[in-house]
Structure formats: structure tokens, C-alpha cells
Coordinates of C-alpha atoms in Angstrom, one line a residue:
M6 CA 2.5 0.3 9.5
I7 CA 2.7 -3.5 9.0
L8 CA -0.2 -5.7 7.9
R9 CA -0.3 -8.5 10.5
H10 CA -3.3 -10.6 9.5
I11 CA -6.1 -10.8 7.0
T12 CA -9.2 -11.6 9.1
I13 CA -12.0 -13.7 7.6
D14 CA -15.4 -14.3 9.3
A15 CA -16.2 -18.0 9.6
E16 CA -18.9 -20.3 10.8
N17 CA -16.3 -22.9 11.8
P18 CA -12.9 -21.2 12.1
Y19 CA -11.0 -24.4 12.8
E20 CA -12.3 -26.3 9.7
L21 CA -11.8 -23.3 7.5
G22 CA -8.3 -22.8 8.9
Q23 CA -7.5 -26.4 8.2
F24 CA -8.6 -25.9 4.6
W25 CA -6.5 -22.9 4.1
S26 CA -3.5 -24.5 5.8
S27 CA -3.8 -27.3 3.3
V28 CA -4.1 -24.8 0.4
T29 CA -1.1 -22.8 1.4
G30 CA 1.1 -25.3 3.3
W31 CA 1.3 -22.8 6.2
P32 CA 0.7 -24.2 9.7
L33 CA -2.1 -23.5 12.1
G34 CA -1.3 -21.4 15.2
D35 CA 0.1 -23.2 18.2
G36 CA -2.7 -24.5 20.3
D37 CA -5.5 -23.9 17.7
E38 CA -8.0 -26.7 18.0
P39 CA -11.6 -27.7 17.0
G40 CA -14.2 -25.5 18.5
D41 CA -11.9 -22.4 18.9
D42 CA -13.5 -19.1 18.1
E43 CA -10.3 -17.8 16.5
V44 CA -7.8 -19.8 14.4
L45 CA -4.7 -18.5 12.8
V46 CA -2.9 -19.8 9.7
E47 CA 0.6 -18.6 10.1
A48 CA 2.2 -17.3 7.0
P49 CA 6.0 -16.9 6.5
A50 CA 7.2 -13.4 7.2
P51 CA 6.6 -10.8 5.9
V52 CA 3.3 -12.3 4.5
P53 CA 0.3 -11.6 6.7
G54 CA -1.4 -14.6 8.4
L55 CA -5.0 -15.6 7.8
L56 CA -7.1 -15.2 10.9
F57 CA -10.5 -16.9 11.0
I58 CA -13.0 -15.5 13.5
R59 CA -16.3 -17.2 14.4
V60 CA -19.4 -15.1 13.6
P61 CA -23.0 -16.1 14.2
E62 CA -24.3 -15.2 10.7
T63 CA -23.6 -17.1 7.5
K64 CA -22.1 -15.6 4.4
S65 CA -24.9 -14.1 2.3
V66 CA -23.3 -11.8 -0.3
K67 CA -20.3 -11.6 -2.6
N68 CA -17.0 -10.8 -0.9
R69 CA -16.0 -7.1 -1.2
V70 CA -12.3 -8.2 -1.0
H71 CA -10.7 -11.5 -2.2
A72 CA -7.2 -13.0 -2.6
D73 CA -5.6 -13.7 -6.0
W74 CA -3.3 -16.7 -5.7
V75 CA -0.4 -17.6 -8.0
P76 CA 0.8 -21.2 -7.9
T77 CA 4.5 -21.7 -7.3
E78 CA 4.9 -25.5 -7.7
R79 CA 2.1 -26.2 -10.3
T80 CA 0.4 -24.8 -13.3
R81 CA -2.8 -22.9 -12.8
D82 CA -4.9 -25.8 -14.0
E83 CA -3.0 -28.3 -11.8
E84 CA -3.6 -26.0 -8.8
V85 CA -7.3 -25.7 -9.6
E86 CA -7.6 -29.5 -9.7
R87 CA -5.7 -29.8 -6.3
L88 CA -8.0 -27.2 -4.7
L89 CA -11.0 -29.1 -5.9
T90 CA -9.8 -32.2 -4.1
L91 CA -9.3 -30.2 -0.9
G92 CA -13.0 -29.0 -1.0
A93 CA -13.0 -25.8 -3.0
T94 CA -15.5 -25.3 -5.9
I95 CA -15.3 -23.4 -9.1
H96 CA -17.5 -20.3 -9.1
D97 CA -16.5 -18.7 -12.4
D98 CA -14.0 -19.9 -15.0
H99 CA -12.2 -17.2 -16.9
R100 CA -9.6 -19.4 -18.6
K101 CA -9.2 -18.8 -22.4
P102 CA -8.4 -21.6 -24.9
D103 CA -5.0 -19.9 -25.7
G104 CA -3.8 -20.0 -22.1
P105 CA -4.5 -16.7 -20.3
G106 CA -7.2 -16.2 -17.7
W107 CA -8.0 -17.2 -14.1
V108 CA -10.5 -19.3 -12.1
T109 CA -12.7 -17.8 -9.4
M110 CA -13.2 -20.4 -6.7
L111 CA -15.1 -20.7 -3.4
D112 CA -13.6 -22.1 -0.2
P113 CA -15.8 -24.5 1.9
E114 CA -17.7 -21.5 3.4
G115 CA -18.3 -19.8 0.1
N116 CA -15.5 -17.1 0.2
E117 CA -14.3 -16.2 -3.2
F118 CA -10.6 -16.4 -4.3
C119 CA -8.9 -16.5 -7.7
V120 CA -6.2 -18.8 -9.1
E121 CA -4.0 -17.2 -11.7
R122 CA -1.4 -18.6 -14.0
S123 CA 2.0 -19.4 -12.5
E124 CA 5.0 -17.1 -13.2
A125 CA 6.4 -19.8 -15.5
E126 CA 3.2 -19.9 -17.5
R127 CA 3.1 -16.1 -17.8
S128 CA 6.7 -15.8 -18.9
A129 CA 6.4 -18.6 -21.5

């Protein structure tokens, strides 16, 4: 079995897809445009894509599942600052003064995700 997509309920799939495309650097699916009920952010194989599906209800409780992201081109703190400029917000800051820890963030529709330290930071 192969995991093809991770599907996320959304009020506005296109806007949320654009946010995550900016976060990851992965492109939107061919033909995806504003107003679409389904928008795909295409990940490089073999990583599953992010599929955003329009639902009528708004997010009302904490996610039962969330992604943990590890920056590849920046430090954790640089990545958190970049994500803030893209429209994410900090939900819970678990960084420790001596370096370890992570930051729990929210995307523009309130979905939780975490940013951990980069591989370089963890091996230093």
C-alpha cells in the first residue's frame, strides 16, 4: 500500500493550498484555481501530496493528527520567522534556552503543525 495524499478539510482550499505551497515550495496541481472544492499541493515522490477539500463547517477543535516539519535550508528559528511572514501564527512555543524544543504553529485556518530543529542543529 502507498500513501498518496494527506487530506485536510478546508474552508477555502485554494487559499490554504497556496499557503502550504509557499511553505513547502511544492507546486499546486495543474488547473487548480480559486473557488475549486479540491486543491492539491504536489509533493516530490515518494512524499504524499497535501489535498485540501472544501467542507461547510469551520475547524472547532484541536487536530487529532498534525505534521512535524524539519527545515532543510534554515534553522528552526529562521523557519518559524519565515512561516510567520507567510501567515502562520505561533500556538505554543516549546523552545528551550539551550537549543532543543519545537514550536507548534497554526496555518491560516487554524490547523496545528510543528517546526523542529534542523538536522544540522540536532547534530551540532
